[in-house]
PDB file of C-alpha atoms in Angstrom:
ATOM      1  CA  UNK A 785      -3.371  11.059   8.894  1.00  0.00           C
ATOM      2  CA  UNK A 786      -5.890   8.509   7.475  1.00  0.00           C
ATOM      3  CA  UNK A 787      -8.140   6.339   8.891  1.00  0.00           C
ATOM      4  CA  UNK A 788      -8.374   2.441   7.499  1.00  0.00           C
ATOM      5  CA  UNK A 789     -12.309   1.295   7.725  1.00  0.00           C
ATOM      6  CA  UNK A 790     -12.663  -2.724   7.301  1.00  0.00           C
ATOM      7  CA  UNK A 791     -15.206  -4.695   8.511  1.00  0.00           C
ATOM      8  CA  UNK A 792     -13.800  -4.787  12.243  1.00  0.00           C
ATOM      9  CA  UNK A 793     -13.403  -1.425  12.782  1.00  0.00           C
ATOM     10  CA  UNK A 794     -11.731   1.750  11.408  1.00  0.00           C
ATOM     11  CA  UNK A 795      -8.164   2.257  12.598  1.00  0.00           C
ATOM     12  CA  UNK A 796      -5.526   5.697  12.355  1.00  0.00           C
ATOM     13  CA  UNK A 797      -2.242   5.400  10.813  1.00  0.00           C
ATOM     14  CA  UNK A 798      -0.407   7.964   9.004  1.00  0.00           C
ATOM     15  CA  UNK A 799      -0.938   8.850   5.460  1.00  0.00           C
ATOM     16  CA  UNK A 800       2.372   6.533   3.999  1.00  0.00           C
ATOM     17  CA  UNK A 801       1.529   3.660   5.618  1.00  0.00           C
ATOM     18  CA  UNK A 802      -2.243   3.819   4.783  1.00  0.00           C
ATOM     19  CA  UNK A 803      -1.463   4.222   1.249  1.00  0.00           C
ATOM     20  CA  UNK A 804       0.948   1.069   1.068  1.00  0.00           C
ATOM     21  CA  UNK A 805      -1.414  -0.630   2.699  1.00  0.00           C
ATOM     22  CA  UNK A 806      -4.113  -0.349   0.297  1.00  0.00           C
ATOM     23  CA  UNK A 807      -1.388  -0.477  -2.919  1.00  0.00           C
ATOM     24  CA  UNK A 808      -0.532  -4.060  -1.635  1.00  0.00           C
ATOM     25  CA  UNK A 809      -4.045  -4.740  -0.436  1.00  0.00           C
ATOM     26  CA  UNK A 810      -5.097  -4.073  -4.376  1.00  0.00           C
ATOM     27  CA  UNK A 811      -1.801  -6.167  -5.644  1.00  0.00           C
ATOM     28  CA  UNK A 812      -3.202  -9.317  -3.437  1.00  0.00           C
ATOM     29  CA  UNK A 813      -6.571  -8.881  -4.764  1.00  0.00           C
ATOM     30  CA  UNK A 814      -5.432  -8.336  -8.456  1.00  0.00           C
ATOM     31  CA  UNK A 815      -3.754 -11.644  -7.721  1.00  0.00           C
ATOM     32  CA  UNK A 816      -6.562 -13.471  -5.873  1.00  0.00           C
ATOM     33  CA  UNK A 817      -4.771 -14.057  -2.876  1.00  0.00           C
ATOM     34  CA  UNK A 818      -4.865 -12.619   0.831  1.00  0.00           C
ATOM     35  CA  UNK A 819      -1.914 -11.456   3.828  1.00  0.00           C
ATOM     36  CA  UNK A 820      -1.712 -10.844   7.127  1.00  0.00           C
ATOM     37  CA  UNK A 821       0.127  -7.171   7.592  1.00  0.00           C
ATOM     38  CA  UNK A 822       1.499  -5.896  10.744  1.00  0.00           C
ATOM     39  CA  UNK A 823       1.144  -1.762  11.132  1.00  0.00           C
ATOM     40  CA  UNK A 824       1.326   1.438  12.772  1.00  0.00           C
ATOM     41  CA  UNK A 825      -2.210   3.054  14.208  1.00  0.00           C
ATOM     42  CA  UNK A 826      -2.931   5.959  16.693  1.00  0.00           C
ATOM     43  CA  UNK A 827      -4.493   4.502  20.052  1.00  0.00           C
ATOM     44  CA  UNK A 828      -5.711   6.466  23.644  1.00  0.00           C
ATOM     45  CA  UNK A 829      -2.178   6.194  25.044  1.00  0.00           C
ATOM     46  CA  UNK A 830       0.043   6.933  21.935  1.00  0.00           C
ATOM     47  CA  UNK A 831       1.101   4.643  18.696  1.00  0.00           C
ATOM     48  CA  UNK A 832       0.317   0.470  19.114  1.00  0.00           C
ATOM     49  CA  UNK A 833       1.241  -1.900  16.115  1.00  0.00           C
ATOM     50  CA  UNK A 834      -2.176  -3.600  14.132  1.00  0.00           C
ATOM     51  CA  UNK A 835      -2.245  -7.184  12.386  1.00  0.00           C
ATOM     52  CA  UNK A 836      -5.292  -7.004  10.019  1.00  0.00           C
ATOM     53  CA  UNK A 837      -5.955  -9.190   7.105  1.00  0.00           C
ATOM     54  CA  UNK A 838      -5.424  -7.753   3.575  1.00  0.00           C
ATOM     55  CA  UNK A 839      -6.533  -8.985  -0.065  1.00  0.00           C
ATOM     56  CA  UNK A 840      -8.716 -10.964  -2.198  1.00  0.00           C
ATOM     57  CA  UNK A 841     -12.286 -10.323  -0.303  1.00  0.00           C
ATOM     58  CA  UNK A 842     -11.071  -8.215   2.103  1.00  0.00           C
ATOM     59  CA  UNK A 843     -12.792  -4.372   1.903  1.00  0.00           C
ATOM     60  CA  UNK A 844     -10.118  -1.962   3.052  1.00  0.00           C
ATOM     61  CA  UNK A 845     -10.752   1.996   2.664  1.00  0.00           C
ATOM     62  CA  UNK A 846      -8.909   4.862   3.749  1.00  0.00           C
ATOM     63  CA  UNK A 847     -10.269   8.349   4.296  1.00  0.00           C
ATOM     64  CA  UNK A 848      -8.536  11.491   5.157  1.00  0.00           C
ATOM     65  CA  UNK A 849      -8.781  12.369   8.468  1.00  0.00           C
ATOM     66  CA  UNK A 850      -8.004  15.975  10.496  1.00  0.00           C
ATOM     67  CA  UNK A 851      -5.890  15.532  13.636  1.00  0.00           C
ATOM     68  CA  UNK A 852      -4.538  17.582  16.362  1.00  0.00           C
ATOM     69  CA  UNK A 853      -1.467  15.106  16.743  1.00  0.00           C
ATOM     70  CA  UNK A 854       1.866  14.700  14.652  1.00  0.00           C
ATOM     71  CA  UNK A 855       1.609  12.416  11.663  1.00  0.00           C
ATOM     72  CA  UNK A 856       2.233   8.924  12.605  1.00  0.00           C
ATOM     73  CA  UNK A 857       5.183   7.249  10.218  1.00  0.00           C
ATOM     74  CA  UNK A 858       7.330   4.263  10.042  1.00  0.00           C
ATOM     75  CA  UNK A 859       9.225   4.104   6.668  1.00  0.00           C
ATOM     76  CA  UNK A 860      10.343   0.438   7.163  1.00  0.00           C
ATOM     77  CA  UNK A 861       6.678  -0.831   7.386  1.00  0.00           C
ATOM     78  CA  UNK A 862       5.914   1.416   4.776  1.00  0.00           C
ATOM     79  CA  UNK A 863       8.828   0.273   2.112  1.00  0.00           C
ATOM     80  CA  UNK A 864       8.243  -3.264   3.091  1.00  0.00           C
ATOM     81  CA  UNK A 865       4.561  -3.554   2.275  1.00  0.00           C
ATOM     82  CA  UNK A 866       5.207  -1.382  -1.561  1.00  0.00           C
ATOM     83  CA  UNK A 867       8.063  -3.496  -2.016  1.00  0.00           C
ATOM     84  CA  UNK A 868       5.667  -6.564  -1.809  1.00  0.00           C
ATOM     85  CA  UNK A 869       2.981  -4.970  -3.869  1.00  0.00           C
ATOM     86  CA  UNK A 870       5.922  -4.337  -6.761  1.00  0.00           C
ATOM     87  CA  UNK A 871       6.670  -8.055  -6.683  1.00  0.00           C
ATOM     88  CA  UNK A 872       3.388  -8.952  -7.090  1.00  0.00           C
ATOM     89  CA  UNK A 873       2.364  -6.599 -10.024  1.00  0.00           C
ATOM     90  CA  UNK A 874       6.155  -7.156 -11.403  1.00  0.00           C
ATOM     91  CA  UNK A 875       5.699 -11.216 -11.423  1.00  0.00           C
ATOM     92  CA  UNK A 876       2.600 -11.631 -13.355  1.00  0.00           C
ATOM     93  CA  UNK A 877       2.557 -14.029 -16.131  1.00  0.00           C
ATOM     94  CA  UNK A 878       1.798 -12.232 -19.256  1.00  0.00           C
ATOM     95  CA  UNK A 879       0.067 -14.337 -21.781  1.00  0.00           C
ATOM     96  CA  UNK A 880       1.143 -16.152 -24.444  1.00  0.00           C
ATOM     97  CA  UNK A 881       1.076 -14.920 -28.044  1.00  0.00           C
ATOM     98  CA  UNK A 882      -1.872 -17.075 -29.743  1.00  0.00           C
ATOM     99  CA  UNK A 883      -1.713 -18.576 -32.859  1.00  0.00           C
ATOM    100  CA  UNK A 884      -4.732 -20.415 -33.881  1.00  0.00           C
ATOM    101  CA  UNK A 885      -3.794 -23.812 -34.738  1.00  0.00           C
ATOM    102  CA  UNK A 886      -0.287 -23.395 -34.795  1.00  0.00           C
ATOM    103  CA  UNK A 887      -0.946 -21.088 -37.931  1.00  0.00           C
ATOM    104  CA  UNK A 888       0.042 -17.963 -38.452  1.00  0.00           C
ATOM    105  CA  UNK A 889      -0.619 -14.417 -39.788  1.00  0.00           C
ATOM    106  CA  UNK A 890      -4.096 -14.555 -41.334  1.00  0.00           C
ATOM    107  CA  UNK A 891      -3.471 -18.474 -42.722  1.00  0.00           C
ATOM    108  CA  UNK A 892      -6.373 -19.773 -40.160  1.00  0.00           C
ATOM    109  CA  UNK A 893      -9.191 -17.117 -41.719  1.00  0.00           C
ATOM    110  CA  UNK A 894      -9.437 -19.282 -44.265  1.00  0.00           C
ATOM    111  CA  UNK A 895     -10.265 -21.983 -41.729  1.00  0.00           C
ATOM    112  CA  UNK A 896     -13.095 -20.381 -40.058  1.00  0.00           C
TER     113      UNK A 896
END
């Protein structure tokens, strides 16, 4: 189990869904943008489900932590959330090959 520490509080979830959580947390941040993700934690009275806000500007860390209770999973929430984080890191525009000028090979040295 790991525990997910953002600026609202710290939160227990299993160790799958913690780690897609931060994996797509880092994809929205690479990309400047932000999500609202709906997951798993550990409460008093057994497992309740967690919207928290994920992304550009938004600190999420996970930490190991030791538990007396059964690992808490859910492989749909888990696949969904790495499946988004692939799309993200899969879809980004790779530059342009630059050519100075519209010259190329060395031509535009001679130009500088």
């Amino acid at each position: 189990m790991k525990i997910l520490i953002t600026a609202l509080g710290s939160y227990l979830t299993g160790d799958e869904i913690a780690d897609a959580v931060r994996e797509y947390a880092q994809a929205l941040a690479d990309e400047r943008a932000t999500d609202v993700v709906d997951i798993p934690i550990a409460g008093d009275g057994g497992s309740t489900r967690l919207r928290m806000s994920v992304g550009w500007l938004v600190q999420v860390h996970a930490v190991d932590a030791e538990t007396d209770g059964s690992e808490l999973t859910d492989p749909a929430t888990s696949t969904r959330l790495r499946e988004r984080a692939t799309r993200l890191t899969t879809h980004r525009m790779s530059p342009e090959p630059f050519e100075p000028l519209g010259l190329s090979d060395y031509d535009w040295l001679r130009y500088a």
